[in-house]
Every structure is written in structure tokens, then in C-alpha cells.
Short mmCIF file of C-alpha atoms and ligand atoms in Angstrom, two decimals:
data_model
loop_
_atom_site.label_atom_id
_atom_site.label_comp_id
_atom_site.label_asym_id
_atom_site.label_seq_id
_atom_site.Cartn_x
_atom_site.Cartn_y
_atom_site.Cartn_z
CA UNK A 4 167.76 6.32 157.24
CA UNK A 5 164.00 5.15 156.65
CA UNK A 6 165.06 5.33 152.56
CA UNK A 7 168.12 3.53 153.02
CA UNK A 8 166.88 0.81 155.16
CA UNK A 9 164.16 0.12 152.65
CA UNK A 10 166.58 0.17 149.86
CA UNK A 11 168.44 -2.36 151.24
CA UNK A 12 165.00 -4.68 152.16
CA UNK A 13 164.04 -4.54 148.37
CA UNK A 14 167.63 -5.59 147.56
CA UNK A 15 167.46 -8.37 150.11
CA UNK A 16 163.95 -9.02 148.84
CA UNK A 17 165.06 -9.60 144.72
CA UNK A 18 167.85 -11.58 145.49
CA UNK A 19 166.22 -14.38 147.62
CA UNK A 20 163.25 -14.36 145.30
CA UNK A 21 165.81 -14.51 142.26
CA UNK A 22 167.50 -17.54 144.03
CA UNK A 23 164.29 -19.11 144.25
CA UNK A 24 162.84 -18.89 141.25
CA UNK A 25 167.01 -19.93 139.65
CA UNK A 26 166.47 -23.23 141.95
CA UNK A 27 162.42 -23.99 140.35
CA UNK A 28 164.06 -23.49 136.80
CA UNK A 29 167.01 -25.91 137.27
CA UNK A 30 164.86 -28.27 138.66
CA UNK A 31 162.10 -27.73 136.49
CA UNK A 32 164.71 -28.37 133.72
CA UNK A 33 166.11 -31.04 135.60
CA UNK A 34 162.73 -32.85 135.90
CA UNK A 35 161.73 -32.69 132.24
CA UNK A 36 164.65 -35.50 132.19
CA UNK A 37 163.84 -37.46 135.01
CA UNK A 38 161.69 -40.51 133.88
CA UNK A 39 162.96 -40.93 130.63
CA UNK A 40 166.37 -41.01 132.21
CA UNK A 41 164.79 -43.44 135.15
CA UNK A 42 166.45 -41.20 138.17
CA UNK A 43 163.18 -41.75 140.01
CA UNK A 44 162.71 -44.64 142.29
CA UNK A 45 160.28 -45.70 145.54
CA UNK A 46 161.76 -46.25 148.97
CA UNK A 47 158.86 -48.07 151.71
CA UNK A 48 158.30 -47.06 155.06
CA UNK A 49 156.87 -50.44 156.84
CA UNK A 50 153.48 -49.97 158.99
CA UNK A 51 153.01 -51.72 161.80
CA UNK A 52 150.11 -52.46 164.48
CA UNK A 53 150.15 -51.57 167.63
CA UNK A 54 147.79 -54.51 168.72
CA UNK A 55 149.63 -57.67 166.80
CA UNK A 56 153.34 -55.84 166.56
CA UNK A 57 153.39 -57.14 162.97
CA UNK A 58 153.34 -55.71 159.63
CA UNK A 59 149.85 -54.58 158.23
CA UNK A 60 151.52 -52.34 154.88
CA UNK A 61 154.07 -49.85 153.45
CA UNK A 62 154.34 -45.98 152.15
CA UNK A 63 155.46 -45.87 148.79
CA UNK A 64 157.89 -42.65 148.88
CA UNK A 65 158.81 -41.52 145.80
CA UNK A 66 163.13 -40.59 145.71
CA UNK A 67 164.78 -38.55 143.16
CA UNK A 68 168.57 -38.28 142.59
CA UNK A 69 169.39 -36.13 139.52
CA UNK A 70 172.13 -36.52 137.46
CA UNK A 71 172.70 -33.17 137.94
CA UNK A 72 171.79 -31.89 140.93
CA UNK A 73 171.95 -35.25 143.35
CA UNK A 74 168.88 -35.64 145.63
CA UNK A 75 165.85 -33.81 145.38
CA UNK A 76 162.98 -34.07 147.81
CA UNK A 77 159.20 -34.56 146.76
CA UNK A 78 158.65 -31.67 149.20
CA UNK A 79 160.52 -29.49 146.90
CA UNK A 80 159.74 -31.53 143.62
CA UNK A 81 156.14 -32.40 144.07
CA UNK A 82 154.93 -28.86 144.38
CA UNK A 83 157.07 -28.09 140.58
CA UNK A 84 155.79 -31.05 139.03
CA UNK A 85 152.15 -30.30 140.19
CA UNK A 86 152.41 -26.72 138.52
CA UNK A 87 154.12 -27.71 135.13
CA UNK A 88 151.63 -30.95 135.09
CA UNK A 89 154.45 -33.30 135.24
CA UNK A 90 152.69 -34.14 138.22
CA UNK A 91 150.51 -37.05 135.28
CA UNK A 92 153.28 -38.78 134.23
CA UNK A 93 155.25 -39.41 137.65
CA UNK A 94 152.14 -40.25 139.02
CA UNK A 95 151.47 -42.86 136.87
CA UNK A 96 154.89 -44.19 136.88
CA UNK A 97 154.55 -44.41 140.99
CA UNK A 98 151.47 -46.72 140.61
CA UNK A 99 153.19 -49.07 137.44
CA UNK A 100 156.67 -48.91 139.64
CA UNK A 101 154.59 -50.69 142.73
CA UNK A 102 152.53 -52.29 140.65
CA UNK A 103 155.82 -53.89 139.01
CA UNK A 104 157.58 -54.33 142.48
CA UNK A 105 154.49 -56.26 143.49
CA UNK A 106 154.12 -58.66 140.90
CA UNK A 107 157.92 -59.29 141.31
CA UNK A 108 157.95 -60.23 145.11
CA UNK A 109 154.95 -62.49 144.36
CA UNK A 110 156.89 -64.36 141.78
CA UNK A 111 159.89 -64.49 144.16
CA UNK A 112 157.21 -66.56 146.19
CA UNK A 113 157.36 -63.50 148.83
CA UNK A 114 154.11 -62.49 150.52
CA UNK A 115 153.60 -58.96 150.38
CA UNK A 116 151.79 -56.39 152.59
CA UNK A 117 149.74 -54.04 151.64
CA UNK A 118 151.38 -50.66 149.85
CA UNK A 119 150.33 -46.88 150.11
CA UNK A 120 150.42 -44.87 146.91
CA UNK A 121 150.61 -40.89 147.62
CA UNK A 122 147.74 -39.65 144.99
CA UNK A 123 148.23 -35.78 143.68
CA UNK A 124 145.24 -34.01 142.82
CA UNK A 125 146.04 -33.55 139.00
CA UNK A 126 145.40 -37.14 139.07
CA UNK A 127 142.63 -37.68 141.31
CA UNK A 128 140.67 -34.67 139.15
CA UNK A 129 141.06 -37.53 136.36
CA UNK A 130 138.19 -39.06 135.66
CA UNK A 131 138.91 -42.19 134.45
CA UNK A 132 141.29 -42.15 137.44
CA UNK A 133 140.17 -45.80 138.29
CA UNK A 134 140.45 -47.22 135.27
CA UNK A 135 143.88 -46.41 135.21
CA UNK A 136 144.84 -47.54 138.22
CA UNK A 137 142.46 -51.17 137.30
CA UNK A 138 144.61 -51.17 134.44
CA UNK A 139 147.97 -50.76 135.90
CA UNK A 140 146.97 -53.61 138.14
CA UNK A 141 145.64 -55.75 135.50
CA UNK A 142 148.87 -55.46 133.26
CA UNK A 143 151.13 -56.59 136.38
CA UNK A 144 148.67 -59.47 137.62
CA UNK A 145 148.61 -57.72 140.82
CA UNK A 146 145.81 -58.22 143.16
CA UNK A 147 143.53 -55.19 144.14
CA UNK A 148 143.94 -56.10 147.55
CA UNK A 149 147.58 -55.22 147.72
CA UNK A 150 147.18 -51.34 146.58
CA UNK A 151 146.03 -48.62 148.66
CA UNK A 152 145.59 -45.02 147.43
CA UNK A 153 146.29 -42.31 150.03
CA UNK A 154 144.58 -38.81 149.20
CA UNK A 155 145.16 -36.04 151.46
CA UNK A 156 142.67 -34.51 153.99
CA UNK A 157 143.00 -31.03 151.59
CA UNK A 158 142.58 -32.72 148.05
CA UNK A 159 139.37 -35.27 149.40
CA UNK A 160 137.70 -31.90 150.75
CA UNK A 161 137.72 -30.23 147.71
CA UNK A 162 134.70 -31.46 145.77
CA UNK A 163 133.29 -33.50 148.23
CA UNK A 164 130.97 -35.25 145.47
CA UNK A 165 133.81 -35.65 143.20
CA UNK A 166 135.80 -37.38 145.90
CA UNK A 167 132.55 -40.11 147.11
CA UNK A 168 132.47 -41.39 143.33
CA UNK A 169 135.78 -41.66 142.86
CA UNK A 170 136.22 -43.57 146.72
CA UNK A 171 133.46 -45.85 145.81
CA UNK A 172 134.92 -46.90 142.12
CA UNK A 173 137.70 -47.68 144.22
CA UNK A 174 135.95 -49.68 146.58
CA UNK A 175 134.36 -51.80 144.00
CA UNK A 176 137.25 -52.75 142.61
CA UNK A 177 138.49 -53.90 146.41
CA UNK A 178 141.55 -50.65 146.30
CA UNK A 179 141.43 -49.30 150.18
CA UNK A 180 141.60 -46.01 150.73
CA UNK A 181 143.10 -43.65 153.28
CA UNK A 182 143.16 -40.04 153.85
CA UNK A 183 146.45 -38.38 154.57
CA UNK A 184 147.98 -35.65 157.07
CA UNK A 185 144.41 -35.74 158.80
CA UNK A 186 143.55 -32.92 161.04
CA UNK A 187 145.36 -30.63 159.10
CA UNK A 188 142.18 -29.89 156.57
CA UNK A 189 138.69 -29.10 156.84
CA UNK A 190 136.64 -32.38 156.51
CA UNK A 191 133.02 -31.20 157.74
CA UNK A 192 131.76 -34.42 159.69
CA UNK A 193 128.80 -35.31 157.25
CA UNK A 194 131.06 -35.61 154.30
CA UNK A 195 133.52 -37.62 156.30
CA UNK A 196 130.66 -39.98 157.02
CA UNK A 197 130.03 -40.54 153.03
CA UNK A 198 133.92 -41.12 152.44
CA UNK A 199 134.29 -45.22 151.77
CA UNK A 200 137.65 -44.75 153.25
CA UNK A 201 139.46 -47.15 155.65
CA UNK A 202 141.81 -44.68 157.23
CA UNK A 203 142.82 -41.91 158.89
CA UNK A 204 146.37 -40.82 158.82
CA UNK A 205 146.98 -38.67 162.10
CA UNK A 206 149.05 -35.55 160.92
CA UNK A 207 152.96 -35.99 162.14
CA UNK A 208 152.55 -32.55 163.20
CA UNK A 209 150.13 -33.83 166.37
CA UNK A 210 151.87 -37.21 166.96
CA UNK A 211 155.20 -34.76 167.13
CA UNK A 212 154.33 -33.27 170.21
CA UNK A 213 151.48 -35.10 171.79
CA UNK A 214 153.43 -36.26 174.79
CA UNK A 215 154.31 -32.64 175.80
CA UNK A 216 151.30 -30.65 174.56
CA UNK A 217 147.76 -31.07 176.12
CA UNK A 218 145.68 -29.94 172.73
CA UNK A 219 147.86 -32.27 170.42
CA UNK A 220 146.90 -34.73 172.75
CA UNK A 221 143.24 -34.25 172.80
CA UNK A 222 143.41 -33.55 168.56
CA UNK A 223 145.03 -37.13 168.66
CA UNK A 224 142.68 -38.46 171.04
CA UNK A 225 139.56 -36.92 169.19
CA UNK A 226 140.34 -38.22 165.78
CA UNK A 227 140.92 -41.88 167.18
CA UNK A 228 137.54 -41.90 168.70
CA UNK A 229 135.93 -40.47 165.38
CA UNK A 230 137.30 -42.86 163.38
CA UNK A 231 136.01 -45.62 165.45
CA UNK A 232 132.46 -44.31 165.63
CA UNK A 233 132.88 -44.05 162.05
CA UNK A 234 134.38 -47.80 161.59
CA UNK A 235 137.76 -46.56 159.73
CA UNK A 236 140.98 -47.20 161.56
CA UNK A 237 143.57 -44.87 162.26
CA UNK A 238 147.49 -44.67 161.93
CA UNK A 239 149.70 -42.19 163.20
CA UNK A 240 152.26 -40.69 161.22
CA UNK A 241 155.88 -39.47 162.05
CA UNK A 242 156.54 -41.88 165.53
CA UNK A 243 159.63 -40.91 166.55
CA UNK A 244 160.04 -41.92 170.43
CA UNK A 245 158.77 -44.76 172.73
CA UNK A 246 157.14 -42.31 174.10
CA UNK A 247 154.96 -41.64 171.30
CA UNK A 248 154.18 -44.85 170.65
CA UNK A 249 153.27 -45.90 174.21
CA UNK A 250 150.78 -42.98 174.30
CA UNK A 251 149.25 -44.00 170.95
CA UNK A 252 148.79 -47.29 172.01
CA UNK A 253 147.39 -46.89 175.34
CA UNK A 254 144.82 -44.03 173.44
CA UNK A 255 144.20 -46.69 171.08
CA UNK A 256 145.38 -45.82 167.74
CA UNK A 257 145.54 -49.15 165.61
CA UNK A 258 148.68 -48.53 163.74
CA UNK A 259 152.09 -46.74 163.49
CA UNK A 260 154.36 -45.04 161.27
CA UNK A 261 157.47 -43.47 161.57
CA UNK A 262 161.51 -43.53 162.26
CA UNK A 263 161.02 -45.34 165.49
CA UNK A 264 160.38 -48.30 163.57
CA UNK A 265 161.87 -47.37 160.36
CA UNK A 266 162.71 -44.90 157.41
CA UNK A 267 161.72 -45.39 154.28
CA UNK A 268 163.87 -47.72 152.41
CA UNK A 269 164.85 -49.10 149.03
CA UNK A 270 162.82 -52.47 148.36
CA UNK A 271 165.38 -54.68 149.27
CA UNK A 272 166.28 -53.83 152.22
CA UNK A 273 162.36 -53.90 152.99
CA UNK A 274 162.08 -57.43 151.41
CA UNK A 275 164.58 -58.13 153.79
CA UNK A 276 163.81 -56.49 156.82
CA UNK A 277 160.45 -56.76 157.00
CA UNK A 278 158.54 -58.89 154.25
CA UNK A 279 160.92 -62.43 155.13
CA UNK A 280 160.82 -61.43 158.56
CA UNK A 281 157.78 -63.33 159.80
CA UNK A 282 158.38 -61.80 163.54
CA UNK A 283 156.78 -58.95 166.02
CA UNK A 284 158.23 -55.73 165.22
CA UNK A 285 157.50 -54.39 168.70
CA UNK A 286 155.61 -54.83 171.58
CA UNK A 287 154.31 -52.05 172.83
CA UNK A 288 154.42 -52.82 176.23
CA UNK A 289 158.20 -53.52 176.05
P1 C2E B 306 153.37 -37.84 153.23
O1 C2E B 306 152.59 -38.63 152.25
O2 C2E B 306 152.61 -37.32 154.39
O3 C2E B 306 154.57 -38.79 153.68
C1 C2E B 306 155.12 -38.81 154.96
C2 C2E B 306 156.43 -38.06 155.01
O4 C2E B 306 156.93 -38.08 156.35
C3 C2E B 306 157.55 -38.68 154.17
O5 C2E B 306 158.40 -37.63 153.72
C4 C2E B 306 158.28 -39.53 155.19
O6 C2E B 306 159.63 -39.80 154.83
C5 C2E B 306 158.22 -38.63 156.39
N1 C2E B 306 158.34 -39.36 157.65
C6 C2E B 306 158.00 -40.64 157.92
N2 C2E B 306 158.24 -40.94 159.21
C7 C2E B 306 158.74 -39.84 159.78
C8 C2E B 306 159.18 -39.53 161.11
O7 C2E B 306 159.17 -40.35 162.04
N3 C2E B 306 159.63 -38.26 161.33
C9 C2E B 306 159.67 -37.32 160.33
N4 C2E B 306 160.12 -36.10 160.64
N5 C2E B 306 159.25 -37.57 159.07
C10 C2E B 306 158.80 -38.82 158.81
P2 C2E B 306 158.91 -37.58 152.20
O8 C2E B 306 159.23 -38.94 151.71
O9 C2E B 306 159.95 -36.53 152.13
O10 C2E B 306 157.63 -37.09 151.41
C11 C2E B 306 157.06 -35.83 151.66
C12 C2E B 306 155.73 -35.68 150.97
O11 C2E B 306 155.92 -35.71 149.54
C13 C2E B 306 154.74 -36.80 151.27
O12 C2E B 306 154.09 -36.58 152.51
C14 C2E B 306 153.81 -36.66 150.09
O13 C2E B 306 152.90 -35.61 150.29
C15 C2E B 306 154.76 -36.28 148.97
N6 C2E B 306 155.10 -37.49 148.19
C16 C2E B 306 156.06 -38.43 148.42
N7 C2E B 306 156.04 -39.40 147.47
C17 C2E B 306 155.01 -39.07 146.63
C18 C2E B 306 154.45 -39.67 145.45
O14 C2E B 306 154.87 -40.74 144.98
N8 C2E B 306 153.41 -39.03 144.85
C19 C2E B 306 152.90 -37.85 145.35
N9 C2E B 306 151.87 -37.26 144.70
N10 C2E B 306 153.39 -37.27 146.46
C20 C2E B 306 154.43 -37.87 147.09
MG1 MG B 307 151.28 -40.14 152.42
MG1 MG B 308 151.11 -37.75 155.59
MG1 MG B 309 152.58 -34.76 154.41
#
């Protein structure tokens, strides 16, 4: 019985892992062709303060439908492209794509908000990282003060020194900073204190079930309060509920981000929405 049973689990086993490893091949494949057949493109999830009710800046979320295969999500994509080093090139075209979508809303006479470029750590391990992104900005006419570079909690931790140079080249050249999915990593407190970042991005994992669970509460609570003694400000990711958002504000969290105000969505429907909409997206009292 014992024989058979584990017969059967290495069966089970070799299958699932062949399935996998079919899927990162197609895609793989698949994503060779991506940019050159322009099947990427940037939907933008609108942020919004929880003290004026107004837009303060946008995600940039980067959307792939493949010829082939249809929709693809960076969680599954990302990851691939990371490993084969792809990871360069789509980065790059992220930062010229809102760079571009930028410089075309200014022309259209539109005032923009501020917009949130998800950094990998192939590229942030580049040195001349800034000078890329100067560049890119350069090329487009776009001003510094429109572009924000988001690095995650994990990727700022892991050479500390690596990560205050590159923060302050991007300072001087008046790019803000956040750090992403915070509370999920392992910032020791001294380093934090060097970052020249302007925000923390609470986890959606805590702002998911803060209203039910005590410790996500407290972890939410906690990172608000270190962010103000350390002057950054703080937005909360993944707001799904009222709920949420009521606790958040009354906790004091400066911004929000999530469904409850909106998905990300194609730049249109953004300019739209939210850019020539001069109005309060919500009042949190409501
Ligand atoms: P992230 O940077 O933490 O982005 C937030 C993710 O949460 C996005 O998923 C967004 O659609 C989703 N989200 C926003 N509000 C809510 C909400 O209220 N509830 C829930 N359940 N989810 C919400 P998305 O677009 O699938 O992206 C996933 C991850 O892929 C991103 O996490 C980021 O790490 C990566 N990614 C996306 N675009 C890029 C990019 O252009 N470059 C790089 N390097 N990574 C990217
Ligand atoms: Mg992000
Ligand atoms: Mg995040
Ligand atoms: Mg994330």
C-alpha cells in the first residue's frame, strides 16, 4: 500500500511540475515577442488623500495581452522576465511609456498627477540607473516632479548602501521615492532612517484584514506612526471596504489605494475619470 501510494505521489508530483514548467516556456516564448509586437501597455490606479479627498498620483501597472495566449499577469510574467533578464528591456519601456503618456496629457493642456513606476531589481542593481531614468525624462520634456519610482521593501533591503546612493541620485534630480508592500521585509530601523524616501506603502496584506484582526491593526498602526517620526508619509494599499478606509483615516494614514476607489485603468478612462475631474473623490467621513 505504502509503495503504491508513493507511486502515485511521484506521478502526481511530475505532472504538475511538467505543467508548470510547459506554462514558463510558452510564456517565456511568448514574451520574447512582446515589445517588439507592442502587446504591453500601462493601466493607472488613481491615489487619493484621505485628508483633501483629491487626487495626489497614480500606479503605473504594467498589462499584457498576448497574441497568443490573451492576458497574462505581471504576477506570473514579472517573476519569468526577471529570470531570463527580460526584466531590462520592459523595464525601460514602463518608464519611456509614462514618460510618453506624460508629455502627451501636458500637451493636451491636462494637468497631471504624480505617477508610480514599479522598479525590478535587475534594474535598480544598474548603476547608471538614474541616468537612465534623467534621460527618459529629458527626451519626453517631462518634469522630474511628475515621476515617482516605487522599490519594494525586499529589493531596498538588500544592499542597504547600494540603495542610499541610488535614493539620493534620485533625490537630486527631484524623482520621489517610495517603498513598496512595506511590512512585508526586513528594513532594520537605522537604515530606514538613511532612506531619502517619501513613502511607505502599507502591505495590502495588513490593510486586508485590519478591521477584523487586532495585530494587522497594530502592524498598520505602527508603521503610520514610524513614518511620521521619520517625516515620510504613508499610503495604504489594496482598500477594498468603507470600512477600511474609515479605520485608516481615523489612524491617520495620509493616503489610499485600492478598488474602493478604483482599479487600475487604461489612460483614458483615467484622463477622464480622474485627471479632468477637478472634484473630491471621497470624504471620508461620508
Ligand atoms: P504592486 O506594485 O504591489 O501593485 C499592487 C497590486 O495590487 C496590483 O496588482 C494592483 O492591481 C493590485 N491591487 C490594487 N488595489 C487592489 C485592491 O483593492 N485589492 C486587491 N486584491 N488588489 C489590488 P497587479 O497589477 O496584478 O500587479 C502585481 C505586481 O506586479 C505589482 O505589485 C508589482 O510588484 C508587479 N508589477 C506590476 N507592474 C509592474 C511593472 O511595470 N514593473 C515591475 N517591475 N513590476 C510590476
Ligand atoms: Mg507597486
Ligand atoms: Mg505593493
Ligand atoms: Mg505587491
Amino acid at each position: 500500500h505504502a509503495k503504491h501510494t508513493g507511486r502515485n505521489r511521484y506521478a502526481f508530483f511530475t505532472e504538475e511540475m511538467q505543467a508548470i514548467s510547459t506554462r514558463a516556456l510558452t510564456l517565456g516564448n511568448a514574451l520574447h515577442d512582446a515589445l517588439e509586437r507592442q502587446e504591453f501597455s500601462l493601466h493607472y490606479q488613481p491615489q487619493i488623500s484621505l485628508i483633501t479627498g483629491k487626487i495626489i498620483g497614480a500606479e503605473a501597472l504594467i498589462r499584457w495581452h498576448s497574441l497568443e495566449l490573451g492576458h497574462v499577469s505581471p504576477g506570473e510574467f514579472i517573476p519569468l522576465a526577471e529570470e531570463s533578464g527580460q526584466i531590462l528591456a520592459i523595464g525601460e519601456w514602463v518608464l519611456r511609456e509614462t514618460a510618453r503618456q506624460l508629455k502627451q496629457w501636458l500637451e493636451e493642456g491636462i494637468t497631471p498627477v504624480r505617477i508610480a513606476v514599479n522598479l525590478s531589481y535587475a534594474q535598480f542593481q544598474v548603476n547608471d540607473l538614474p541616468a537612465i531614468v534623467a534621460a527618459i525624462l529629458n527626451e519626453y520634456a517631462v518634469p522630474a516632479q511628475y515621476l515617482e519610482l516605487e522599490l519594494t521593501e525586499r529589493i531596498a533591503t538588500k544592499d542597504p548602501e547600494h540603495t542610499i546612493t541610488i535614493l539620493e541620485s534620485f533625490q537630486q534630480l527631484g524623482i520621489h521615492t517610495s517603498i513598496d508592500d512595506f511590512g512585508t521585509g526586513y528594513s532594520s530601523l537605522s537604515y530606514l532612517q538613511r532612506f531619502p524616501v517619501y513613502k511607505l506603502k502599507i502591505d495590502q496584506s495588513f490593510v486586508r484584514n485590519m478591521t477584523t484582526n487586532t495585530n494587522d491593526q497594530v502592524i498598520v498602526g505602527t508603521i503610520i506612526l514610524l513614518a511620521q517620526q521619520l517625516g515620510m508619509t504613508t499610503i495604504a494599499e489594496g482598500v477594498e471596504t468603507k470600512a477600511q478606509l474609515e479605520m485608516l483615516y481615523n489612524i491617520g494614514c495620509d493616503d489610499i489605494q485600492g478598488y474602493y476607489i478604483s482599479r487600475p485603468i487604461p489612460a483614458e478612462e483615467f484622463k477622464i475619470g480622474f485627471l479632468q475631474k477637478k472634484q473630491r473623490f471621497l470624504v471620508a467621513q461620508d
